[in-house]
Coordinates of C-alpha atoms and ligand atoms in Angstrom, one line a residue:
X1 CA 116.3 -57.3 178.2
X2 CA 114.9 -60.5 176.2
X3 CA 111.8 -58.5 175.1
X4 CA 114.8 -55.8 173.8
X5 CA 116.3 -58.1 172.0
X6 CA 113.1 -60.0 170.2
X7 CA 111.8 -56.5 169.0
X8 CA 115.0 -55.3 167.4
X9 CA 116.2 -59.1 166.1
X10 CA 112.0 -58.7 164.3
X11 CA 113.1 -55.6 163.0
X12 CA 115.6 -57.1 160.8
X13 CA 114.6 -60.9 160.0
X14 CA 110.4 -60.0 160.2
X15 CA 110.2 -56.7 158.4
X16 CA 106.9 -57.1 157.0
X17 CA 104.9 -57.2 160.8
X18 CA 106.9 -54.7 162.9
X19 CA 110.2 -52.5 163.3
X20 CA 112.2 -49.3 164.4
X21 CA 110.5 -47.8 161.8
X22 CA 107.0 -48.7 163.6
X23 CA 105.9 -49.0 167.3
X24 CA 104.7 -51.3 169.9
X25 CA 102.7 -51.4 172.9
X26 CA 103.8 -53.3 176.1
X27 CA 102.6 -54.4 179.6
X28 CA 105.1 -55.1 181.7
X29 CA 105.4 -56.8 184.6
X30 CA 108.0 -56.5 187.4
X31 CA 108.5 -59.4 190.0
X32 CA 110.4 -58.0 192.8
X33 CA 107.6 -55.2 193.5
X34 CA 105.0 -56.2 191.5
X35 CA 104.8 -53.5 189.4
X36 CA 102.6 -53.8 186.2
X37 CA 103.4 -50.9 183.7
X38 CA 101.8 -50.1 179.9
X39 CA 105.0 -48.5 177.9
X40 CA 103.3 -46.6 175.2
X41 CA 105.6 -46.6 172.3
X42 CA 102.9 -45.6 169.4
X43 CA 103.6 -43.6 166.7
X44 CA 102.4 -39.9 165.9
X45 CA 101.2 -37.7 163.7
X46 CA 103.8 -35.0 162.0
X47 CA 103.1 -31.7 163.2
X48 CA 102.4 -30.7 159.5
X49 CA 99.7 -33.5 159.3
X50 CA 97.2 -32.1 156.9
X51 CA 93.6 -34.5 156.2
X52 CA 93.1 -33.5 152.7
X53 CA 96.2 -35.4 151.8
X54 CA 94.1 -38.6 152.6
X55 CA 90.5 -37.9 150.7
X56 CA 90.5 -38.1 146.9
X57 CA 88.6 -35.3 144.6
X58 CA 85.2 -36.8 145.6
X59 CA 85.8 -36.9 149.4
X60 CA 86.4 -40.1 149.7
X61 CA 89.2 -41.9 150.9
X62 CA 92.5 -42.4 149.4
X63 CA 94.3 -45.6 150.7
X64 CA 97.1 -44.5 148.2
X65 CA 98.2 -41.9 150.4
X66 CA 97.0 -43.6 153.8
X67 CA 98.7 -46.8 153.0
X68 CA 101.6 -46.5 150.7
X69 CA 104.6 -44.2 151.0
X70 CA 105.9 -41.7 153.2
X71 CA 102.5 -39.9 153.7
X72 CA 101.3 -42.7 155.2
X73 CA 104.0 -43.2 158.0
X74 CA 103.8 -41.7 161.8
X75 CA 106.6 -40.2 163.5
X76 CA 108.5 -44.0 164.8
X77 CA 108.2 -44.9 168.3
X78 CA 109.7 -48.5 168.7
X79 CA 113.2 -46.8 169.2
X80 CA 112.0 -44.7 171.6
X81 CA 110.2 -47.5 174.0
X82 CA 113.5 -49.9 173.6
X83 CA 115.6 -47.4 174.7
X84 CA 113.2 -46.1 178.2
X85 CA 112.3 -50.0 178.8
X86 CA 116.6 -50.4 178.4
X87 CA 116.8 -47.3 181.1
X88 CA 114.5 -48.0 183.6
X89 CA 113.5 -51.9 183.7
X90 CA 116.7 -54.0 182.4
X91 CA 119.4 -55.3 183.4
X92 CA 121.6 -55.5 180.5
X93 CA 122.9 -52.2 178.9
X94 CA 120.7 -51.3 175.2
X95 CA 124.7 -51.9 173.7
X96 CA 124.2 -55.6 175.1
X97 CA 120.7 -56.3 174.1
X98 CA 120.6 -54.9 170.7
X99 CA 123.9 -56.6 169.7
X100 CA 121.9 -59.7 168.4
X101 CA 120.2 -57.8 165.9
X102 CA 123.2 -55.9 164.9
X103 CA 125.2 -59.1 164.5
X104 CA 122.0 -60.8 162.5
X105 CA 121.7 -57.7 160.3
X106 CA 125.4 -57.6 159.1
X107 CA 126.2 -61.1 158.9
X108 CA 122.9 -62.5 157.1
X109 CA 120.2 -64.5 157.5
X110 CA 117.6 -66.8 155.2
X111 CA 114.3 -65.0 155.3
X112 CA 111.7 -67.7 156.1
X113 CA 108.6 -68.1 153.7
X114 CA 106.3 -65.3 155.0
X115 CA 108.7 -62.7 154.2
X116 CA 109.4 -63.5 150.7
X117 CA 105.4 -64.0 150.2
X118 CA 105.1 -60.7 151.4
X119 CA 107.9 -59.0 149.1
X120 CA 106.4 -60.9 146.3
X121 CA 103.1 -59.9 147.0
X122 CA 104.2 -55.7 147.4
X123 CA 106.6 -55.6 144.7
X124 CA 105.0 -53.0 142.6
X125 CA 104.1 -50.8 146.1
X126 CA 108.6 -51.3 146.4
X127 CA 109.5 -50.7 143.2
X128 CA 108.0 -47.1 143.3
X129 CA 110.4 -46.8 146.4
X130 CA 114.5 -47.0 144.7
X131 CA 115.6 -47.3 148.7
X132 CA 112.7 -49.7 149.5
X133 CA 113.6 -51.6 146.1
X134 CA 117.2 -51.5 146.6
X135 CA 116.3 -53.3 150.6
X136 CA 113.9 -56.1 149.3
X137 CA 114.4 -56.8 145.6
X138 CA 117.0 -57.7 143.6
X139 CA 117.7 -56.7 140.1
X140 CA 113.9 -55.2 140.7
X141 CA 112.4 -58.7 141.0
X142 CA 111.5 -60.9 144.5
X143 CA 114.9 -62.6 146.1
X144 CA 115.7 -65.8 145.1
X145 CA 114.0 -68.8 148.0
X146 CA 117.4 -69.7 149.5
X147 CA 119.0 -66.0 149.2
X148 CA 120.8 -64.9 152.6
X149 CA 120.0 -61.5 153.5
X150 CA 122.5 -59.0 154.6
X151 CA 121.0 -55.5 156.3
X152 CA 123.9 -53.1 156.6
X153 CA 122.0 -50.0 156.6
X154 CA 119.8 -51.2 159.5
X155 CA 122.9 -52.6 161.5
X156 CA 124.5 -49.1 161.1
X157 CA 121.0 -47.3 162.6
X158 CA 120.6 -50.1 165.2
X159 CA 124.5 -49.4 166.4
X160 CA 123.7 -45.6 166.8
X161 CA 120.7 -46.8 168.6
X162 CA 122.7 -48.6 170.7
X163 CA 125.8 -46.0 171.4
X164 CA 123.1 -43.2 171.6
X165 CA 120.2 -44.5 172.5
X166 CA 117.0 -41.6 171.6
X167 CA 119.8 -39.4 170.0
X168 CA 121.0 -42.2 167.7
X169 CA 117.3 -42.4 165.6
X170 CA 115.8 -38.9 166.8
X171 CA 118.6 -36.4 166.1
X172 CA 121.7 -36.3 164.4
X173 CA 122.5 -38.6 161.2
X174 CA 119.5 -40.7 161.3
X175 CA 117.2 -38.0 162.1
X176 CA 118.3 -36.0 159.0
X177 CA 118.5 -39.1 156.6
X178 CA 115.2 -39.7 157.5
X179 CA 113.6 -36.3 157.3
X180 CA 115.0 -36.0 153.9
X181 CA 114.1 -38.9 152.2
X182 CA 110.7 -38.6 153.7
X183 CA 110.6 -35.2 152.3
X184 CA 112.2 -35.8 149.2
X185 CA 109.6 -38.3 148.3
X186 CA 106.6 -35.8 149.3
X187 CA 106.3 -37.0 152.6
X188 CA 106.2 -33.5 155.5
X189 CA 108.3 -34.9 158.4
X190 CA 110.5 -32.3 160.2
X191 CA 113.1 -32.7 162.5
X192 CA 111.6 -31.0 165.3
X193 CA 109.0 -33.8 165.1
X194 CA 112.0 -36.5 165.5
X195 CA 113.1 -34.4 168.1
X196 CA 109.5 -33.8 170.1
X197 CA 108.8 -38.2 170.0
X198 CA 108.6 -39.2 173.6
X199 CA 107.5 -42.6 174.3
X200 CA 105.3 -42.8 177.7
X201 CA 104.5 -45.2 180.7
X202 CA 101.1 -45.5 181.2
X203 CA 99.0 -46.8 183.7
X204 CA 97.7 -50.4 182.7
X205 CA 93.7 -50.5 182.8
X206 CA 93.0 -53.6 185.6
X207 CA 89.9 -55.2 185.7
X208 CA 88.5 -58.3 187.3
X209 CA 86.7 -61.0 186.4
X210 CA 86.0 -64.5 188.1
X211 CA 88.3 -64.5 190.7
X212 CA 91.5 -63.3 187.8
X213 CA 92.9 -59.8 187.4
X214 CA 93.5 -59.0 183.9
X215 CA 96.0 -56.4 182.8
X216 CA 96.3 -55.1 179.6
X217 CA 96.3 -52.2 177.3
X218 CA 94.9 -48.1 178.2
X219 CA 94.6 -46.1 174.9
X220 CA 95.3 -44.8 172.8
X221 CA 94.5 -48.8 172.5
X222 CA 91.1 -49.2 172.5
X223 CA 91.9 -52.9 173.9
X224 CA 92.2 -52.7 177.2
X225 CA 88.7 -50.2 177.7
X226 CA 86.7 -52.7 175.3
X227 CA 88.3 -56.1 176.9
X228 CA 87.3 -54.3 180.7
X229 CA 83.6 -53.5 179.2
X230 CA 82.9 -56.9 177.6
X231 CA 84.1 -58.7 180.9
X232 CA 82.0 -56.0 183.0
X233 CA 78.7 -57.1 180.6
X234 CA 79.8 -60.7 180.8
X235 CA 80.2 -61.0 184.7
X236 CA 76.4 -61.0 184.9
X237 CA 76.1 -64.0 183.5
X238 CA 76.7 -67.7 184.1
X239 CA 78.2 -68.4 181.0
X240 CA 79.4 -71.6 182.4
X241 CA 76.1 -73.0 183.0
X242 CA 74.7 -72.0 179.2
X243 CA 75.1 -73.8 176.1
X244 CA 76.7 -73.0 173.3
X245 CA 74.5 -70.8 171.4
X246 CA 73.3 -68.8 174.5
X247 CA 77.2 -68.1 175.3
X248 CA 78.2 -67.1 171.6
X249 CA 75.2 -64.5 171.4
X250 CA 76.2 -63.1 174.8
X251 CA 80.0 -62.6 174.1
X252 CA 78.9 -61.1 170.7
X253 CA 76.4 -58.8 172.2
X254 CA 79.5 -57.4 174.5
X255 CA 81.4 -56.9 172.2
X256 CA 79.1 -55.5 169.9
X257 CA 78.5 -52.3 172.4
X258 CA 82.0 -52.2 173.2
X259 CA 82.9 -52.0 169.8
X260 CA 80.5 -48.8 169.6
X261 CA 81.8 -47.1 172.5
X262 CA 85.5 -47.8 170.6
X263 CA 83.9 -45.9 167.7
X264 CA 82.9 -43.0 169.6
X265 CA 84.6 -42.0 172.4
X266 CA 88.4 -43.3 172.6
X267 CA 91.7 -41.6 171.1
X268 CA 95.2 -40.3 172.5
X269 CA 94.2 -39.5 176.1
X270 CA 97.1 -36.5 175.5
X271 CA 94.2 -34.7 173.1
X272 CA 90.9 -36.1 173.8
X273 CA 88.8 -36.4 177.5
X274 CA 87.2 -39.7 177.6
X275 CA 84.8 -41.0 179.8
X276 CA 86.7 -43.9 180.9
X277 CA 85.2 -44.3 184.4
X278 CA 81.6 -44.7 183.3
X279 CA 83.5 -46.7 180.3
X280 CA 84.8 -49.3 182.9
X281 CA 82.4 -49.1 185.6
X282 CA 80.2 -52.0 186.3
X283 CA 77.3 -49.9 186.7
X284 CA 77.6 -48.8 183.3
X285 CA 77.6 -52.9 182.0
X286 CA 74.8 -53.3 184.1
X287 CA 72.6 -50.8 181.9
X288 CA 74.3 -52.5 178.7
X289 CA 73.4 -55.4 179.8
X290 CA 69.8 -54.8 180.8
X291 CA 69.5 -53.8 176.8
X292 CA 70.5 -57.6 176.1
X293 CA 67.1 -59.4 174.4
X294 CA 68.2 -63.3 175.7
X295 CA 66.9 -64.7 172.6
X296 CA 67.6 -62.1 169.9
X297 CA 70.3 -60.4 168.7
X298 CA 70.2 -56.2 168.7
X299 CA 70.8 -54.9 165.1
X300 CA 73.5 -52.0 165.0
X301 CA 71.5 -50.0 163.1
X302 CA 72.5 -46.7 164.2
X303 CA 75.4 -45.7 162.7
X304 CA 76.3 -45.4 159.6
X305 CA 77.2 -48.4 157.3
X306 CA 80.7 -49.5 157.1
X307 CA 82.6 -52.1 155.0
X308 CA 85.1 -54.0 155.8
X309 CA 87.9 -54.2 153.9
X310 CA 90.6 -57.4 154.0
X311 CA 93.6 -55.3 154.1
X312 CA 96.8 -57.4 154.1
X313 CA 97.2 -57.9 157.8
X314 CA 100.4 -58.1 159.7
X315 CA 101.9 -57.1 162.9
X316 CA 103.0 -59.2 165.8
X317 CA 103.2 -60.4 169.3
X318 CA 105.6 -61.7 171.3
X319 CA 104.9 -62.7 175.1
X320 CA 108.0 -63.8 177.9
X321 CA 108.0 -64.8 181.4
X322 CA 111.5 -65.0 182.9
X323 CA 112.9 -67.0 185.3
X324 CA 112.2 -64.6 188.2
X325 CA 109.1 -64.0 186.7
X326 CA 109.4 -60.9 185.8
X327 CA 106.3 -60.6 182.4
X328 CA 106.6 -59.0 179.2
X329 CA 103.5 -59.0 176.6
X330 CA 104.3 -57.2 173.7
X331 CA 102.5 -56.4 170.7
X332 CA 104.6 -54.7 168.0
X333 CA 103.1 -53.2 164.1
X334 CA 104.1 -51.3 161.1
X335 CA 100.2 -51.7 160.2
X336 CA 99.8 -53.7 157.2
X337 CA 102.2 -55.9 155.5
X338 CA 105.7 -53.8 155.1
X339 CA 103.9 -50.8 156.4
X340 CA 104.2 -48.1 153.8
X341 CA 106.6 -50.0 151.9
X342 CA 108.6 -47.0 151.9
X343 CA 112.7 -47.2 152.9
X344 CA 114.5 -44.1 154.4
X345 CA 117.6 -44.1 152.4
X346 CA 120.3 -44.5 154.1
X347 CA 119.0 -45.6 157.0
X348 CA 117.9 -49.1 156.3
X349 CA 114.0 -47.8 158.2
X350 CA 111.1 -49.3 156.6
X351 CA 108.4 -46.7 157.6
X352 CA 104.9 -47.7 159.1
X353 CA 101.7 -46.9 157.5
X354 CA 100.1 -46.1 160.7
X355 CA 98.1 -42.9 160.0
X356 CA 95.5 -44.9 158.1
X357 CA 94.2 -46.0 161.8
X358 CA 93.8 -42.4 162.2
X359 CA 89.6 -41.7 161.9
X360 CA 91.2 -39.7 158.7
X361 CA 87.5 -39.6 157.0
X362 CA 84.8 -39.2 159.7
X363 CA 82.2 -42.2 158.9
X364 CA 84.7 -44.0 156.5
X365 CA 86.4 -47.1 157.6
X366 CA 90.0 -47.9 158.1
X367 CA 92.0 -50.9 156.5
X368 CA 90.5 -52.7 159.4
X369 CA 86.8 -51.7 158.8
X370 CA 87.0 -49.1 162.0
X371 CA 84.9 -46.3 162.4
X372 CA 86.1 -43.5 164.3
X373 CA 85.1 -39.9 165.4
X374 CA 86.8 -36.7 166.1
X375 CA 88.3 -38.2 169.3
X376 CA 90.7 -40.1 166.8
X377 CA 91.0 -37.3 164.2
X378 CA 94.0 -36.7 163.2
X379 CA 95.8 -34.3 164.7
X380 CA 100.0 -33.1 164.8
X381 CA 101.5 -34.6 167.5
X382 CA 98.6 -37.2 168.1
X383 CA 99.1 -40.6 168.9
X384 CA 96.3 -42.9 166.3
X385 CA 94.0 -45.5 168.1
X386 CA 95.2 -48.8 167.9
X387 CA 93.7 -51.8 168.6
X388 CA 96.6 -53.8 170.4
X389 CA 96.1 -55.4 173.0
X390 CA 99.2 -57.0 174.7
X391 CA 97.8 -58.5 178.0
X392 CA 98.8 -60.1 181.1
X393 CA 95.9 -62.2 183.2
X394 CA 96.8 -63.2 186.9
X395 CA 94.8 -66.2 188.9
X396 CA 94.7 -67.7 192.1
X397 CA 97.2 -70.3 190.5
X398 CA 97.8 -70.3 187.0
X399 CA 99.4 -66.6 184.9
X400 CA 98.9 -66.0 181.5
X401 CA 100.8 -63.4 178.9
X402 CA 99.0 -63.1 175.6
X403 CA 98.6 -60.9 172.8
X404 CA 98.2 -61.0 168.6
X405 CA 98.3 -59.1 165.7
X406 CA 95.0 -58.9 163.9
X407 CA 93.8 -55.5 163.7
X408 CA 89.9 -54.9 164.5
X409 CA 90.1 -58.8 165.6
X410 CA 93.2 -58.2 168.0
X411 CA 90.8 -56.9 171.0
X412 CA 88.4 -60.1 170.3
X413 CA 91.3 -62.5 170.4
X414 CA 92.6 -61.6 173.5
X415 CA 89.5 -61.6 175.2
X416 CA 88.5 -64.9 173.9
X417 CA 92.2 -66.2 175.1
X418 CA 91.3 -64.3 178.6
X419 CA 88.1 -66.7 178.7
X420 CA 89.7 -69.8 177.6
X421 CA 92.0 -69.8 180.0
X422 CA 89.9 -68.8 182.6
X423 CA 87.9 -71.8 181.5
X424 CA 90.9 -74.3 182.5
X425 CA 92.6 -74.1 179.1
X426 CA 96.1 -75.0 178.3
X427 CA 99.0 -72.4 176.0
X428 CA 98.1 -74.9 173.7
X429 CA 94.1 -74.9 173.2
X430 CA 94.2 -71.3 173.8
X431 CA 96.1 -70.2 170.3
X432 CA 94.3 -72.6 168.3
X433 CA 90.9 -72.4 169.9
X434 CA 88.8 -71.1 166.9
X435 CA 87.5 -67.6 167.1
X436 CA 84.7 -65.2 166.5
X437 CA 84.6 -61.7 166.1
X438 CA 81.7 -58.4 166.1
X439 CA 82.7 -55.0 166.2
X440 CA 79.7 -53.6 165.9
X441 CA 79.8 -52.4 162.4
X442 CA 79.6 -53.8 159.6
X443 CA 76.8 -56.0 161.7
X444 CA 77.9 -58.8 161.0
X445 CA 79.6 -62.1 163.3
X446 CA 82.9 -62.9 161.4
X447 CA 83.6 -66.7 162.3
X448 CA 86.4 -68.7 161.4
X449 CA 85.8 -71.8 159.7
X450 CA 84.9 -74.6 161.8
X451 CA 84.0 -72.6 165.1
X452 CA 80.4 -73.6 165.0
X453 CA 78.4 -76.4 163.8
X454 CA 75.5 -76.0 161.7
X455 CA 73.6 -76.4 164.4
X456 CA 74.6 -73.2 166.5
X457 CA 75.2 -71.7 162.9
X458 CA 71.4 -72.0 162.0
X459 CA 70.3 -71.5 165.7
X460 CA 72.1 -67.8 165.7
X461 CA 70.6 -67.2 162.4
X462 CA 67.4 -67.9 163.7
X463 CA 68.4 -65.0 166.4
X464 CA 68.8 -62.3 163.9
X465 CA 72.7 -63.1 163.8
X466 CA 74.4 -62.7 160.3
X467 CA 77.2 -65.0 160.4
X468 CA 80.0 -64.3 157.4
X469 CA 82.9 -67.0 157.3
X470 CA 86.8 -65.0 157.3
X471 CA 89.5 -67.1 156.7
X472 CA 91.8 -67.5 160.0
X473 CA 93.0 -65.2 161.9
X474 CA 95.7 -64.1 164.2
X475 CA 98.8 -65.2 165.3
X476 CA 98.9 -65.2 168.9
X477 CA 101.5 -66.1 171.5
X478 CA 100.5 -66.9 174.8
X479 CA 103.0 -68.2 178.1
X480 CA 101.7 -69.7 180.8
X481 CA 103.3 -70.2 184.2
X482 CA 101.5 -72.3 187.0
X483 CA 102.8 -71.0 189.5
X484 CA 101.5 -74.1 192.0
X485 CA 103.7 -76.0 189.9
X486 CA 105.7 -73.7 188.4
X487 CA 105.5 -75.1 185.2
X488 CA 105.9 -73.0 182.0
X489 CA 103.8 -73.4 179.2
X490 CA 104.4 -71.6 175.8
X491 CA 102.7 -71.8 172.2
X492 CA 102.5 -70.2 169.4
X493 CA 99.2 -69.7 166.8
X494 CA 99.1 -72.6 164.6
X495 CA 97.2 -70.2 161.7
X496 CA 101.2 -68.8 160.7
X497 CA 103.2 -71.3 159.7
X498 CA 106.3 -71.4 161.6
X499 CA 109.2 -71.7 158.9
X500 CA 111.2 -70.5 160.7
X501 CA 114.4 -68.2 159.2
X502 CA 117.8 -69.7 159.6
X503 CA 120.5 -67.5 161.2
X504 CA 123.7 -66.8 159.7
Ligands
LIG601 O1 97.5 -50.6 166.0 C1 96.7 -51.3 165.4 O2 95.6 -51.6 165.8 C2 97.0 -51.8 164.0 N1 98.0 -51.0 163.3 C3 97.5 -53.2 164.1 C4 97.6 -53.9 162.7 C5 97.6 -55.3 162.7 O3 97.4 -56.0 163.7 C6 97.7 -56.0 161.4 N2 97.5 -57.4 161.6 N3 97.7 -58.5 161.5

């Protein structure tokens, strides 16, 4: 019920990172049997999905038509996944736990400062857009700082949400305001792909590691299989007993192959056969492991070249443990900042740009520098890889739920948070312990200012590391419960400032 009622009260007052016009990935956890569950609430591909609409004369890509607009948006699935998590694991009715969002959206609220730096920074992309301009600007310029914000047209969707759950956003009014103004703006939903969106339960991949079961994300993430394979390769190790240096070249070397294997083998397991038990079997780590040099690092020279490119990031997470302790780790996107920037009329949606992580151009990154194959072509139907990661870690006495946004870096987060707080660490230390990331290619360790000193710096250079500084990243939310104790720990990423909005 809570984690209802945080996902559709983002919709409305933090636009720019999620929505009902995106989708989300959850593991859930339920006390009274101990059931974990992944609810799979990605978006798809429209049946009419066609890749030439993303390449440019010269074949190469077009982030016009992957990132902006209605071409650029999948088939929604947040509604979808509030409405079977409502059904079959709350308490409260979906009227019940939407009403905050409802109420927030009609009576107003003041934005806090990341949302007007976002509408500020994607003006031009929502003036193109008379809906999306109408929404976010006024008189076709930014909103004044202390502006409250009213949402009518998104209360009104919400509310048929909420009186007809899937038939209130997937048929009827909604369905056909949305298919129109897609259309109308050369976008080729239909309603029959409205009408086909199921969201799914999963099964949640488990693996162990040090004595703590970690449960988090099956694809079409490619979290969960590259966490598992990185903690596989690491378990062969004392990384406790190492310093420094030795550990960072280690983790990176994981995540370095598991990155690879993400490139090559893993898409929507409704289209493509993966390999996932040789993928998560510790027999396979052992043979990536043995390929480990201790003192150098491997170069990734055998796939093509790729760039990455700092796309505006946004996205978030949202973790909740409740009194019964019943878990919820959530990770919710519209892809980059205000998705495609593109409004439904009429409907107050703000439609994701999710096809871009679609392998649309085989060798050519995504916004996040990903490579894919043909298992993450796109296809009609098709759910696009994503890198979310929304995790829940169990120990002999201490329970974490974490997750962030981040793109590429989301699956390097988590599993960093996994091994601080296997390590002892607090909520606290884990979301503003400072991170490093590899993901195989571009071959290079990104590292966030201050995570080593020069030192370790010059000592992994010496390794064969190239070490590029990104500015932070992240904005992870991690609960902990100890359950000895059974004291509740929460923090939030110091990296986004809080400024927080007021409600009306
Ligand atoms: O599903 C994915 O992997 C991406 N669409 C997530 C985007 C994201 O995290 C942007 N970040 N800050």
């Amino acid at each position: 019920d809570a984690a209802i009622a945080v996902a559709s009260t983002l919709s409305v007052v933090e636009p720019e990172s999620s929505g009902i016009g995106g989708g989300f990935m959850a593991v859930l956890h339920r006390a009274e049997d101990g059931r974990n569950v992944f609810i799979d609430a990605r978006e798809t591909a429209p049946a009419a999905v066609d890749p030439k609409d993303y390449l440019k004369p010269d074949g190469s890509p077009d982030r016009e038509t992957s990132l902006d607009g209605p071409l650029s948006a999948g088939i929604p699935g947040e509604p979808a996944g509030l409405v079977l998590i409502a059904k079959r694991y709350g308490r409260l009715s979906l009227q019940q736990s939407l009403a905050p969002a409802i109420r927030i959206a009609r009576d107003g609220f003041k934005p806090d400062p990341r949302l007007h730096e976002s509408i500020a920074g994607e003006q031009k992309a929502l003036r193109r857009w008379p809906a999306s301009a109408a929404k976010y600007l006024v008189d076709g310029q930014p909103p004044a700082a202390d502006a409250i914000w009213r949402d009518p047209g998104q209360a009104h969707t919400l509310e048929l949400i909420a009186r007809h759950g899937d038939d209130g956003f997937y048929r009827g009014e909604t369905a056909h305001k949305l298919v129109d103004a897609v259309r109308a703006a050369g976008g080729n939903w239909t309603l029959a792909d409205l009408a086909g969106y199921q969201a799914k339960e999963r099964t949640p991949i488990s693996v162990d590691y040090r004595g703590y079961r970690i449960i988090t994300a099956p694809p079409p993430s490619s979290g969960g299989v590259a966490i598992a394979e990185v903690l596989n390769i690491l378990s062969g190790y004392n990384l406790a007993g190492m310093d420094k240096v030795q550990r960072v070249h280690y983790v990176v070397e994981a995540m370095r192959r598991a990155f690879r294997d993400h490139n090559d083998y893993l898409g929507d397991p409704d289209f493509v056969k993966m390999p996932l038990d040789m993928l998560l079997s510790p027999y396979y780590a052992d043979g990536l492991r043995q390929g480990i040099l201790p003192d150098r690092a491997t170069p990734s020279s055998m796939l093509p070249r790729a760039d990455p490119a700092d796309a505006g990031m946004h996205t978030t997470h949202f973790s909740i443990i409740d009194a019964d302790g019943n878990m919820a780790a959530v990770t919710l996107t519209v892809n980059t900042i205000l998705g495609s920037k593109f409004v439904a009329a009429g409907t107050g949606v703000l439609l994701n740009n999710e096809m871009d992580d679609f392998a649309l151009v085989p060798d050519k990154p995504n916004a996040y520098g990903l490579l894919g194959s043909k298992a993450n072509a796109p296809a009609g139907g098709k759910r696009m890889l994503s890198s979310m990661s929304p995790s829940i870690v169990i120990g002999p006495e201490r329970t974490m739920v974490i997750g962030s946004p981040g793109g590429s870096t989301i699956i390097t987060q988590v599993l960093e948070g996994i091994l601080n707080f296997i390590d002892g660490e607090s909520a606290q230390q884990i979301v503003a312990h400072k991170r490093f990331h590899h993901q195989y290619l571009p071959d290079v360790v990104m590292v966030e200012p201050g995570t080593f000193d020069p030192a370790t710096s010059a000592a992994l250079e010496k390794m064969g590391y190239t070490l590029k500084q990104r500015e932070p990243w992240g904005f992870m939310n991690v609960v902990t419960w100890n359950r000895e104790t059974n004291r509740l720990d929460a923090a939030s990423d110091p990296r986004r400032p809080s400024g927080l909005g007021e409600v009306q």
